Coordinates of C-alpha atoms and ligand atoms in Angstrom, one line a residue:
M1 CA 5.8 -66.8 -52.4
K2 CA 8.1 -64.1 -51.1
K3 CA 6.0 -61.4 -52.8
F4 CA 2.9 -62.9 -51.3
L5 CA 4.4 -62.8 -47.8
N6 CA 5.5 -59.2 -48.3
L7 CA 2.0 -58.2 -49.4
K8 CA 0.5 -60.0 -46.4
K9 CA 2.9 -58.1 -44.0
N10 CA 2.1 -54.8 -45.6
I11 CA -1.7 -55.4 -45.3
F12 CA -1.2 -56.4 -41.6
I13 CA 0.8 -53.2 -40.9
F14 CA -1.7 -51.0 -42.8
S15 CA -4.7 -52.5 -41.0
S16 CA -3.0 -52.2 -37.6
L17 CA -2.3 -48.5 -38.3
L18 CA -6.0 -48.1 -39.3
V19 CA -7.1 -49.7 -36.0
L20 CA -4.6 -47.5 -34.1
L21 CA -5.9 -44.3 -35.9
F22 CA -9.4 -45.4 -35.1
F23 CA -8.8 -45.7 -31.4
L24 CA -6.7 -42.4 -31.3
S25 CA -9.5 -40.5 -33.0
I26 CA -11.9 -41.9 -30.4
W27 CA -9.6 -40.9 -27.6
L28 CA -9.2 -37.4 -29.1
W29 CA -12.9 -37.0 -29.6
H30 CA -13.4 -38.1 -26.0
Q31 CA -10.9 -35.5 -24.9
F32 CA -12.8 -32.8 -26.8
Q33 CA -16.0 -34.2 -25.4
K34 CA -14.6 -33.7 -21.8
E35 CA -14.0 -30.1 -22.8
E36 CA -10.3 -30.6 -21.9
R37 CA -9.2 -29.1 -25.1
L38 CA -5.7 -29.8 -26.2
Y39 CA -3.8 -26.8 -27.3
F40 CA -0.9 -27.6 -29.7
C41 CA 1.4 -24.7 -29.0
D42 CA 4.9 -24.4 -27.6
D43 CA 7.7 -21.9 -27.0
K44 CA 8.2 -21.3 -30.7
T45 CA 4.9 -21.3 -32.4
I46 CA 2.5 -19.5 -30.0
I47 CA -0.4 -19.8 -32.3
C48 CA -3.0 -21.7 -30.3
D49 CA -6.3 -20.3 -29.1
L50 CA -6.6 -20.4 -25.4
S51 CA -9.8 -18.4 -25.1
E52 CA -11.7 -21.5 -24.0
A53 CA -9.0 -22.9 -21.8
P54 CA -10.2 -24.0 -18.3
Y55 CA -8.4 -21.1 -16.5
H56 CA -10.9 -18.7 -17.9
D57 CA -13.7 -20.6 -16.2
P58 CA -14.7 -18.8 -12.9
S59 CA -16.6 -21.8 -11.7
L60 CA -13.4 -23.8 -11.3
P61 CA -11.5 -23.8 -8.1
V62 CA -8.6 -21.2 -8.0
E63 CA -6.0 -23.9 -7.7
E64 CA -7.3 -25.6 -10.8
R65 CA -7.2 -22.3 -12.7
V66 CA -3.7 -21.6 -11.5
E67 CA -2.4 -25.0 -12.6
D68 CA -4.1 -24.9 -15.9
L69 CA -2.8 -21.4 -16.7
L70 CA 0.7 -22.3 -15.5
S71 CA 0.7 -25.4 -17.8
H72 CA 0.2 -23.2 -20.8
M73 CA 2.8 -20.6 -19.9
T74 CA 6.1 -20.2 -21.7
L75 CA 9.2 -19.3 -19.7
D76 CA 9.0 -15.7 -20.9
E77 CA 5.3 -15.5 -19.9
K78 CA 6.2 -16.7 -16.4
I79 CA 9.1 -14.3 -16.1
G80 CA 6.8 -11.3 -17.1
Q81 CA 4.5 -12.0 -14.2
L82 CA 7.3 -11.2 -11.7
A83 CA 7.8 -7.7 -13.0
L84 CA 5.9 -4.9 -11.2
V85 CA 6.7 -1.7 -13.2
E86 CA 6.2 1.9 -12.1
R87 CA 3.8 3.3 -14.7
S88 CA 5.9 6.4 -15.6
E89 CA 8.7 4.0 -16.7
I90 CA 6.5 2.6 -19.4
K91 CA 7.3 4.7 -22.5
D92 CA 5.5 2.3 -24.9
K93 CA 2.4 0.7 -23.4
N94 CA 2.8 -2.2 -25.9
D95 CA 5.6 -3.3 -23.6
I96 CA 2.8 -4.5 -21.3
A97 CA 2.0 -7.1 -23.9
T98 CA 5.5 -7.6 -25.3
Y99 CA 6.9 -8.5 -21.9
G100 CA 3.7 -9.9 -20.4
L101 CA 4.1 -7.7 -17.3
G102 CA 2.5 -8.9 -14.1
G103 CA 1.8 -5.6 -12.5
L104 CA 2.0 -1.8 -12.7
L105 CA 2.1 0.6 -9.8
S106 CA 1.6 4.3 -9.2
G107 CA 4.4 5.4 -6.9
A108 CA 3.5 8.4 -4.8
G109 CA 2.5 11.3 -7.1
S110 CA 2.5 9.1 -10.2
H111 CA -0.9 10.2 -11.4
P112 CA -2.6 10.5 -14.8
E113 CA -2.5 13.7 -16.7
N114 CA -6.2 14.2 -16.0
N115 CA -5.7 13.9 -12.2
T116 CA -9.3 13.2 -11.3
A117 CA -11.1 10.1 -10.1
L118 CA -12.3 9.5 -13.7
G119 CA -8.8 10.1 -15.0
W120 CA -7.5 7.4 -12.7
Q121 CA -10.2 5.0 -13.7
E122 CA -9.6 5.6 -17.4
M123 CA -5.8 5.2 -16.9
T124 CA -6.0 1.8 -15.2
A125 CA -8.6 0.6 -17.7
D126 CA -6.4 1.7 -20.6
Y127 CA -3.4 -0.3 -19.2
Q128 CA -5.5 -3.4 -18.9
T129 CA -6.5 -3.3 -22.5
Y130 CA -2.9 -4.1 -23.5
T131 CA -3.1 -7.5 -21.7
K132 CA -5.9 -8.4 -24.1
K133 CA -3.3 -8.4 -26.9
T134 CA -1.4 -11.3 -25.3
R135 CA -1.9 -14.9 -25.8
L136 CA -2.9 -15.7 -22.2
Q137 CA -4.6 -12.4 -21.4
I138 CA -3.5 -12.3 -17.8
P139 CA -4.7 -9.1 -16.2
L140 CA -2.3 -6.7 -14.6
L141 CA -2.2 -6.3 -10.8
Y142 CA -2.2 -2.5 -10.4
G143 CA -1.0 -1.2 -7.0
A144 CA -0.9 2.1 -5.2
D145 CA -0.3 3.6 -1.7
A146 CA -3.8 4.4 -0.5
I147 CA -2.4 4.7 3.0
H148 CA -4.9 7.1 4.5
G149 CA -7.8 6.8 2.1
N150 CA -7.3 6.8 -1.7
S151 CA -5.3 9.9 -1.0
N152 CA -3.7 9.9 -4.5
V153 CA -6.9 11.2 -5.9
P154 CA -8.0 14.8 -5.4
G155 CA -11.4 14.8 -3.8
A156 CA -11.1 11.4 -2.2
T157 CA -11.8 11.1 1.5
V158 CA -8.5 11.6 3.4
F159 CA -8.5 9.7 6.7
P160 CA -6.1 10.5 9.5
H161 CA -2.7 9.0 9.0
Q162 CA -2.1 5.8 10.9
I163 CA -0.4 7.4 13.9
G164 CA -3.7 9.1 14.6
L165 CA -5.5 5.8 14.3
G166 CA -3.0 4.3 16.6
A167 CA -4.0 7.0 19.1
A168 CA -7.6 6.0 18.7
N169 CA -6.6 2.4 19.0
D170 CA -10.0 1.2 17.8
P171 CA -9.8 -1.9 15.6
D172 CA -13.4 -1.6 14.5
L173 CA -12.8 2.0 13.3
V174 CA -9.6 0.9 11.5
R175 CA -11.6 -1.9 9.8
R176 CA -14.3 0.5 8.7
I177 CA -11.8 3.0 7.4
N178 CA -10.0 0.4 5.4
E179 CA -13.3 -0.9 4.0
A180 CA -14.1 2.6 2.8
T181 CA -10.6 3.1 1.5
A182 CA -10.9 -0.2 -0.5
K183 CA -14.1 1.0 -2.1
E184 CA -12.6 4.4 -3.1
L185 CA -9.6 2.6 -4.4
A186 CA -11.5 -0.1 -6.4
A187 CA -13.6 2.5 -8.0
T188 CA -10.5 3.7 -9.8
G189 CA -9.7 0.2 -11.0
I190 CA -6.9 -0.4 -8.4
Y191 CA -7.2 -3.6 -6.4
W192 CA -3.9 -3.7 -4.6
N193 CA -3.1 -1.3 -1.7
Y194 CA 0.4 -1.0 -0.3
A195 CA -1.0 -0.7 3.2
P196 CA -1.1 -1.1 6.1
S197 CA 2.3 -0.2 7.5
L198 CA 3.0 -2.6 10.3
D199 CA 6.3 -1.0 11.3
V200 CA 6.8 -0.4 15.0
A201 CA 8.3 3.1 15.1
K202 CA 11.0 3.2 17.8
D203 CA 12.7 6.4 16.8
L204 CA 10.3 9.4 16.3
R205 CA 13.0 11.2 14.3
W206 CA 12.1 8.9 11.4
G207 CA 10.1 10.6 8.7
R208 CA 7.8 7.6 8.4
T209 CA 6.7 7.6 12.0
Y210 CA 3.2 8.9 11.1
E211 CA 2.7 6.0 8.7
T212 CA 2.9 3.6 11.6
F213 CA 0.2 2.9 14.2
S214 CA 2.5 3.1 17.2
S215 CA 5.9 2.6 18.8
E216 CA 4.2 -0.2 20.9
S217 CA 4.3 -3.6 19.2
D218 CA 1.0 -4.8 20.8
R219 CA -0.8 -1.7 19.7
V220 CA 0.3 -2.3 16.1
E221 CA -0.6 -5.9 16.5
N222 CA -4.0 -5.0 17.8
L223 CA -4.8 -3.0 14.6
A224 CA -3.0 -5.0 12.0
A225 CA -5.7 -7.6 11.3
A226 CA -8.5 -4.9 11.3
A227 CA -6.7 -3.0 8.6
I228 CA -6.2 -6.1 6.5
I229 CA -9.8 -7.4 6.9
G230 CA -11.1 -3.9 6.1
L231 CA -9.3 -3.9 2.8
Q232 CA -9.6 -7.6 1.8
G233 CA -13.0 -8.4 3.5
E234 CA -13.7 -11.1 6.1
N235 CA -13.1 -13.9 3.7
S236 CA -9.5 -13.6 2.5
A237 CA -10.1 -16.4 0.0
T238 CA -12.0 -13.8 -2.1
P239 CA -10.3 -10.4 -1.3
F240 CA -12.0 -7.3 -2.4
V241 CA -8.7 -5.4 -2.5
I242 CA -5.3 -7.0 -1.7
A243 CA -3.6 -5.6 1.4
T244 CA 0.1 -5.4 1.8
A245 CA 1.7 -5.9 5.2
K246 CA 4.8 -3.6 5.1
H247 CA 7.7 -3.1 5.5
Y248 CA 8.9 -6.6 6.5
I249 CA 10.7 -6.5 8.8
G250 CA 12.1 -4.1 11.4
S251 CA 12.0 -0.8 9.5
G252 CA 10.8 0.9 12.7
A253 CA 14.1 0.0 14.5
M254 CA 16.5 1.6 12.1
I255 CA 19.5 3.3 13.6
W256 CA 19.9 7.1 13.2
G257 CA 22.7 8.0 10.8
T258 CA 22.8 4.7 8.9
A259 CA 20.6 5.7 5.9
V260 CA 22.1 4.5 2.6
N261 CA 20.4 7.4 0.8
E262 CA 22.7 10.3 1.4
D263 CA 19.8 12.7 1.6
Y264 CA 18.3 10.8 4.5
K265 CA 19.4 10.2 8.0
I266 CA 17.6 7.0 9.2
D267 CA 15.1 5.9 6.5
Q268 CA 16.4 2.9 4.5
G269 CA 19.0 2.4 7.2
E270 CA 20.3 -0.4 9.3
V271 CA 18.6 -2.6 11.9
R272 CA 21.0 -4.2 14.3
L273 CA 18.6 -6.0 16.6
T274 CA 19.3 -9.5 17.7
E275 CA 17.0 -12.1 16.2
E276 CA 15.3 -12.5 19.6
E277 CA 14.6 -8.7 19.7
L278 CA 13.4 -8.6 16.1
R279 CA 11.1 -11.5 16.8
A280 CA 9.8 -10.1 20.1
E281 CA 9.0 -6.5 18.9
H282 CA 8.6 -6.6 15.2
L283 CA 7.3 -10.0 14.1
P284 CA 4.0 -10.2 16.0
P285 CA 2.2 -7.7 13.8
F286 CA 3.2 -9.6 10.7
K287 CA 2.2 -12.9 12.3
K288 CA -1.2 -11.3 12.9
A289 CA -1.3 -10.2 9.3
V290 CA -0.6 -13.7 8.0
E291 CA -3.2 -15.1 10.3
A292 CA -5.7 -12.5 8.9
G293 CA -4.9 -13.8 5.4
V294 CA -2.9 -10.9 4.0
W295 CA -2.2 -11.5 0.3
S296 CA 1.0 -9.6 0.0
V297 CA 4.0 -8.7 2.2
M298 CA 6.4 -6.0 1.1
A299 CA 10.1 -6.5 1.9
G300 CA 11.5 -3.3 3.4
L301 CA 14.3 -1.1 2.2
N302 CA 16.2 -1.5 5.5
N303 CA 18.8 -4.1 6.2
W304 CA 19.1 -6.4 9.1
Q305 CA 22.5 -7.3 10.5
G306 CA 24.0 -5.9 7.3
L307 CA 21.8 -7.8 4.8
K308 CA 19.1 -6.1 2.7
L309 CA 15.7 -7.5 3.4
S310 CA 15.2 -8.4 -0.2
A311 CA 18.2 -10.6 0.0
N312 CA 17.3 -12.3 3.2
K313 CA 16.2 -15.9 2.5
Y314 CA 16.0 -16.7 6.2
L315 CA 13.4 -14.0 7.0
L316 CA 11.5 -14.1 3.7
T317 CA 11.3 -17.8 3.1
D318 CA 12.2 -19.7 6.3
V319 CA 10.4 -17.4 8.7
L320 CA 7.6 -15.7 6.7
K321 CA 6.7 -18.4 4.2
E322 CA 7.5 -21.6 6.1
E323 CA 7.4 -20.8 9.8
L324 CA 4.4 -18.3 9.6
G325 CA 2.8 -20.2 6.6
F326 CA 2.4 -17.1 4.5
Q327 CA 0.6 -18.2 1.3
G328 CA 0.6 -14.9 -0.6
F329 CA 3.4 -13.2 -2.5
V330 CA 6.3 -11.1 -1.4
V331 CA 6.9 -7.9 -3.3
S332 CA 10.2 -6.0 -3.0
D333 CA 10.1 -2.3 -2.2
W334 CA 11.0 0.4 -4.8
Y335 CA 14.6 -0.1 -5.9
G336 CA 15.4 -2.5 -3.0
V337 CA 16.5 -5.4 -5.1
Y338 CA 19.1 -3.3 -7.0
E339 CA 20.3 -1.9 -3.7
I340 CA 21.6 -5.2 -2.7
P341 CA 25.4 -5.0 -2.9
G342 CA 26.5 -6.5 -6.3
N343 CA 25.4 -6.2 -9.9
N344 CA 21.8 -6.2 -11.0
Y345 CA 22.1 -9.6 -12.6
Q346 CA 23.3 -11.2 -9.4
N347 CA 20.9 -9.1 -7.3
T348 CA 18.0 -10.5 -9.3
I349 CA 19.1 -14.0 -8.6
T350 CA 19.7 -13.3 -4.9
A351 CA 16.3 -11.7 -4.4
I352 CA 14.2 -14.3 -6.2
N353 CA 16.0 -17.2 -4.6
A354 CA 15.6 -15.4 -1.2
G355 CA 11.8 -15.5 -1.6
V356 CA 10.9 -12.2 -3.4
D357 CA 8.1 -13.2 -5.8
M358 CA 7.3 -9.9 -7.5
V359 CA 10.0 -7.2 -8.1
M360 CA 9.1 -3.6 -7.9
L361 CA 10.8 -1.8 -10.8
P362 CA 10.8 2.0 -10.8
F363 CA 13.4 1.6 -13.5
D364 CA 15.2 -1.0 -15.7
Y365 CA 12.3 -3.5 -16.2
K366 CA 13.7 -4.7 -19.5
K367 CA 17.1 -5.4 -17.9
F368 CA 15.3 -7.2 -15.1
I369 CA 13.5 -9.4 -17.5
A370 CA 16.6 -10.2 -19.5
D371 CA 18.5 -11.0 -16.3
L372 CA 15.8 -13.4 -15.2
Q373 CA 15.6 -15.0 -18.7
Q374 CA 19.3 -15.7 -18.4
S375 CA 19.3 -16.9 -14.8
T376 CA 16.3 -19.2 -15.3
S377 CA 17.8 -20.6 -18.5
N378 CA 21.2 -21.3 -16.8
G379 CA 19.5 -22.7 -13.6
R380 CA 20.8 -20.0 -11.3
V381 CA 17.1 -19.4 -10.5
P382 CA 15.6 -22.9 -10.3
A383 CA 12.4 -23.5 -12.4
S384 CA 10.7 -24.6 -9.2
R385 CA 11.3 -21.2 -7.6
L386 CA 10.1 -19.4 -10.7
D387 CA 6.9 -21.5 -10.7
D388 CA 6.4 -21.0 -7.0
A389 CA 6.5 -17.2 -7.5
V390 CA 4.2 -17.3 -10.5
R391 CA 1.7 -19.6 -8.6
R392 CA 1.6 -17.1 -5.7
I393 CA 1.0 -14.2 -8.0
L394 CA -1.6 -16.1 -10.2
R395 CA -3.4 -17.3 -7.0
A396 CA -3.7 -13.7 -5.9
K397 CA -5.0 -12.6 -9.3
F398 CA -7.6 -15.4 -9.5
S399 CA -8.7 -15.0 -5.9
L400 CA -9.0 -11.2 -6.4
G401 CA -11.3 -12.0 -9.3
L402 CA -9.1 -10.0 -11.7
F403 CA -10.0 -12.4 -14.6
D404 CA -13.7 -12.1 -13.9
R405 CA -14.8 -8.9 -12.2
P406 CA -16.2 -6.2 -14.4
A407 CA -14.1 -3.0 -14.7
P408 CA -15.5 -0.1 -12.6
T409 CA -17.6 2.5 -14.5
A410 CA -18.0 6.3 -14.1
N411 CA -21.1 5.5 -11.9
D412 CA -18.9 3.8 -9.4
L413 CA -17.0 7.1 -8.7
A414 CA -19.7 8.6 -6.6
I415 CA -18.3 6.6 -3.6
I416 CA -15.1 8.7 -3.7
G417 CA -15.3 11.5 -1.2
S418 CA -18.8 10.4 -0.3
E419 CA -20.6 12.0 2.7
E420 CA -20.7 8.7 4.4
H421 CA -16.9 8.3 4.1
R422 CA -16.3 11.9 5.2
A423 CA -18.5 11.3 8.3
L424 CA -16.4 8.2 9.1
A425 CA -13.2 10.3 8.6
R426 CA -14.6 12.9 11.0
E427 CA -15.3 10.2 13.6
A428 CA -11.7 9.1 13.2
V429 CA -10.4 12.6 13.8
R430 CA -12.4 12.9 17.0
K431 CA -11.2 9.6 18.3
S432 CA -7.6 10.3 17.4
L433 CA -7.2 13.5 19.4
V434 CA -5.1 13.3 22.5
L435 CA -5.5 15.8 25.3
L436 CA -1.9 16.4 26.5
K437 CA -2.7 19.1 29.0
D438 CA -5.7 21.2 30.3
R439 CA -4.4 22.8 33.4
R440 CA -7.2 25.3 33.8
Q441 CA -10.0 23.0 32.7
T442 CA -10.5 25.2 29.6
L443 CA -12.3 22.4 27.8
P444 CA -14.9 21.9 26.6
L445 CA -15.4 25.4 25.2
D446 CA -18.7 27.2 25.4
K447 CA -20.3 27.6 22.0
N448 CA -21.6 31.0 23.1
L449 CA -18.3 32.7 24.0
D450 CA -18.1 36.3 23.0
T451 CA -14.8 36.2 21.1
I452 CA -12.4 33.5 20.0
I453 CA -9.2 34.4 18.2
V454 CA -7.7 31.7 15.9
A455 CA -4.2 31.7 14.5
G456 CA -1.5 29.3 13.2
S457 CA 0.1 27.9 10.1
A458 CA -2.1 24.7 10.3
A459 CA -5.4 26.5 11.2
D460 CA -6.8 26.9 7.6
N461 CA -4.6 24.4 5.7
S462 CA -6.0 21.1 4.5
G463 CA -2.7 20.3 3.0
R464 CA -1.0 20.4 6.4
Q465 CA -3.8 18.4 7.9
C466 CA -3.2 15.6 5.4
G467 CA 0.5 15.5 5.4
G468 CA 2.6 13.5 2.9
W469 CA 1.2 10.8 0.6
T470 CA -1.6 13.1 -0.5
V471 CA -1.9 13.6 -4.2
E472 CA 1.8 14.3 -4.3
W473 CA 4.5 12.3 -2.5
Q474 CA 5.4 15.1 -0.1
G475 CA 1.8 16.4 0.1
I476 CA 0.8 19.9 -0.9
D477 CA 0.8 22.9 1.4
G478 CA -2.2 25.2 1.6
N479 CA -6.0 25.0 1.8
W480 CA -6.4 23.3 -1.5
L481 CA -7.9 19.8 -1.1
P482 CA -11.2 19.5 -2.9
G483 CA -14.0 18.6 -0.5
A484 CA -11.9 19.1 2.6
S485 CA -12.6 21.2 5.7
S486 CA -10.0 23.0 7.7
I487 CA -9.9 23.0 11.5
L488 CA -10.7 26.7 11.4
K489 CA -13.8 26.0 9.3
G490 CA -14.9 23.5 11.9
I491 CA -14.5 26.0 14.7
K492 CA -16.5 28.7 12.8
E493 CA -19.3 26.2 12.2
A494 CA -19.4 25.0 15.8
V495 CA -20.0 28.3 17.6
S496 CA -23.2 30.3 18.0
S497 CA -24.1 33.1 15.6
E498 CA -23.3 35.5 18.5
T499 CA -19.7 34.4 18.8
K500 CA -17.0 36.3 17.0
V501 CA -14.3 34.0 15.5
I502 CA -11.4 36.2 14.3
F503 CA -8.7 34.5 12.3
E504 CA -5.2 35.9 11.7
E505 CA -2.6 33.3 10.7
T506 CA 0.4 34.9 12.3
G507 CA -1.4 36.0 15.5
N508 CA -1.4 39.7 14.9
F509 CA -4.6 40.8 16.7
D510 CA -5.5 44.3 17.5
L511 CA -8.1 43.9 20.3
D512 CA -9.3 46.4 22.8
V513 CA -9.7 43.6 25.3
K514 CA -8.4 40.1 25.6
A515 CA -10.3 37.4 23.7
D516 CA -12.0 34.8 25.9
V517 CA -10.0 32.1 24.2
G518 CA -7.1 32.0 21.8
I519 CA -6.7 28.9 19.7
V520 CA -3.4 28.3 17.8
I521 CA -3.1 25.5 15.4
V522 CA 0.5 24.8 14.4
G523 CA 2.7 21.9 13.6
E524 CA 4.8 20.3 10.8
K525 CA 5.0 21.1 7.2
S526 CA 4.1 18.0 5.1
Y527 CA 6.9 15.5 4.3
A528 CA 7.2 11.8 3.4
E529 CA 9.8 9.1 3.9
G530 CA 13.4 10.1 4.5
V531 CA 12.6 13.7 3.6
G532 CA 11.0 13.9 7.0
D533 CA 14.0 12.5 8.9
E534 CA 14.6 15.2 11.5
A535 CA 17.1 15.3 14.3
E536 CA 15.0 17.5 16.6
P537 CA 11.3 17.5 15.6
Q538 CA 9.9 20.8 17.0
L539 CA 7.8 23.8 16.2
S540 CA 9.2 26.5 14.0
P541 CA 10.3 29.8 15.5
E542 CA 7.4 31.4 13.5
D543 CA 4.9 29.1 15.1
L544 CA 6.2 29.7 18.6
A545 CA 6.0 33.5 18.0
T546 CA 2.4 33.1 16.9
I547 CA 1.6 31.2 20.0
E548 CA 3.2 33.8 22.2
K549 CA 1.3 36.7 20.5
V550 CA -2.0 34.8 21.0
R551 CA -1.2 34.0 24.6
K552 CA -0.9 37.7 25.3
A553 CA -4.1 38.5 23.4
S554 CA -6.4 36.0 25.1
N555 CA -7.5 34.9 28.6
K556 CA -7.0 31.2 27.9
L557 CA -4.7 29.6 25.3
I558 CA -5.3 26.4 23.5
V559 CA -2.5 25.0 21.3
I560 CA -3.5 22.3 18.8
I561 CA -0.5 20.5 17.2
V562 CA -0.9 19.0 13.7
S563 CA 2.2 16.8 13.3
G564 CA 3.3 13.3 12.2
R565 CA 4.9 12.7 15.6
P566 CA 5.6 14.1 19.0
L567 CA 7.4 17.4 18.9
N568 CA 9.8 18.8 21.5
I569 CA 7.7 21.6 23.1
K570 CA 8.9 21.0 26.7
L571 CA 10.1 24.6 27.4
P572 CA 7.5 26.8 25.7
A573 CA 4.6 24.5 26.7
R574 CA 4.9 25.5 30.3
N575 CA 3.0 28.7 29.5
W576 CA 0.2 27.0 27.5
D577 CA -3.0 26.2 29.3
T578 CA -4.3 23.5 27.0
I579 CA -2.4 21.3 24.5
I580 CA -4.0 18.9 22.0
A581 CA -2.3 16.4 19.7
A582 CA -4.3 16.2 16.5
W583 CA -1.6 14.2 14.5
L584 CA -2.4 14.4 10.7
P585 CA -6.2 14.4 10.8
G586 CA -6.8 14.4 7.0
S587 CA -9.6 16.1 5.1
E588 CA -12.2 16.3 7.8
G589 CA -10.8 19.0 10.1
Q590 CA -14.2 19.7 11.7
G591 CA -13.7 16.6 13.9
V592 CA -11.4 18.7 16.1
A593 CA -14.2 21.3 16.9
D594 CA -16.6 18.4 17.6
V595 CA -14.4 17.6 20.6
L596 CA -13.2 21.2 21.5
F597 CA -16.8 22.2 22.1
G598 CA -17.8 19.1 24.0
G599 CA -19.8 17.3 21.4
Y600 CA -17.6 14.3 22.0
P601 CA -15.1 13.3 24.7
F602 CA -11.3 12.9 24.3
V603 CA -10.7 9.2 23.9
G604 CA -7.3 9.1 22.2
T605 CA -4.2 7.9 24.0
L606 CA -0.6 8.4 23.1
P607 CA 0.6 5.8 20.5
I608 CA 4.1 7.0 21.1
E609 CA 5.8 8.6 24.1
W610 CA 5.5 12.5 24.1
E611 CA 7.7 14.1 26.7
L612 CA 6.1 17.3 28.1
Ligands
GLC701 C1 8.1 3.5 -1.4 C2 7.8 3.0 0.0 C3 6.7 2.0 0.1 C4 5.7 2.2 -1.0 C5 6.4 2.0 -2.4 C6 5.5 2.3 -3.6 O1 9.5 3.7 -1.5 O2 8.9 2.6 0.8 O3 6.1 2.1 1.4 O4 4.6 1.3 -0.9 O5 7.6 2.8 -2.5 O6 5.1 3.6 -3.6

């Protein structure tokens, strides 16, 4: 009997298992039918095939793709997305796959060996191939500073630096310029621009004054949205290129003499404003940027009330993300995270928990990843914070179309330095000029004058016209920029065939009679960031000597100043008939002659006070 009962029990168990297996197989089949493939893989055995996973499907909503991808990611794959590595730091490109890096950047001057538009396009395409070797195949976000056109690339259209656009104060022009910049940038496979600067420059001794629109908060605010919409497009849900509102927040109000970098005076220094002052003067442009749907915000290298911005949870999370509702991602600037007092491990925890989502790493990316592995494993960086950062980055990548858009081809490079864009840049030059003085109504000049003498260190110097952040970090002096036109060239092209234009850079003219008009184009040598911190911005003795020689050799004197900021010309300017601020006009110097000879009126106004 006992045996019989055992047999019966076993048969019952066996048949129940069969029934269970039957229903499980139906459920599984149903799952596969629903195309919701199940992928059996985990932290240890990453063997599954995700090539058909939902996140690859461009027809799905971004949020669905983000959540699906996130659900497959291991801890290490999440951590890799937070690393934005400067390309020259990558010694073995396989590290892109090994560490699952989220982004690469070209810092200023960090160009391919073949420094041409094609060379840039090939470089970015090559880096992307390494993401194909990873399980998840998440494309890299590649970023660069195309702050006045895609100015890293020789031959690109170089627009006036922002200070000149601030003088023009024309949102539609700023939008069109950023639209053109985005096209020239995307043609090289770069879809993330570290621009616009929304700093409100309060101290013109700062070497980054020219990167800002103005010292007036409302003028910066007026142009902020235009720049972002120009880069990203009208619908921020599907950005063409991701813009970066920088440097959040208050960089323009740094105090002279507080720079942490011993080679600088004010850059990367201290901001001591009250919160009320900071909010009143420096927050409105960023608020406008968030309202315009900006996808990234860069935390500045300055500190506020003694705390580095990358460590400031109140400003990064409470104000920017919660109060303003910023949905994009925060990227730290350069070495900012590691400049927080303390060791790198602690700084990483501080910055990520403060609200930095992507960490810019000009060095030490392996250490960063190891520190984040440790701090997420021990809970110092909560999993929720890591997931929030990854979500923000993935949301940007999916919305940008990184997983779906075809890579640019050589045919796409024709847009770079195109006639259309150069004409736009020339329009911007015209609109950026500010007439500081014209005491004898010298302007507009007659195109049929007998003799015009031209002199000055910036007269035939496209490098000076462009200033810093042009192919090289500090710019390159001389008349070298492919496709560019100097101001002198514009003058020569504007006059009649009867008019003699004589150029001698240092003003040594040997004339029998005075020239009708003498034009001297002088200003600042190129500089960038703290290298340009200058206690007393002024013209050099050589430039002043040139002006004096030309003044004596001509009946009327016009001085055109090519500079990143107002210069102290109070004393010598008393003898100058006409003075024009041309700022840093970029590659299309002919725009100056367009106005000099009356083709267009002066419309520019001072974006920053200039004492005469
Ligand atoms: C620099 C600048 C920042 C730039 C970044 C990447 O240090 O502060 O404006 O976008 O590094 O080049």
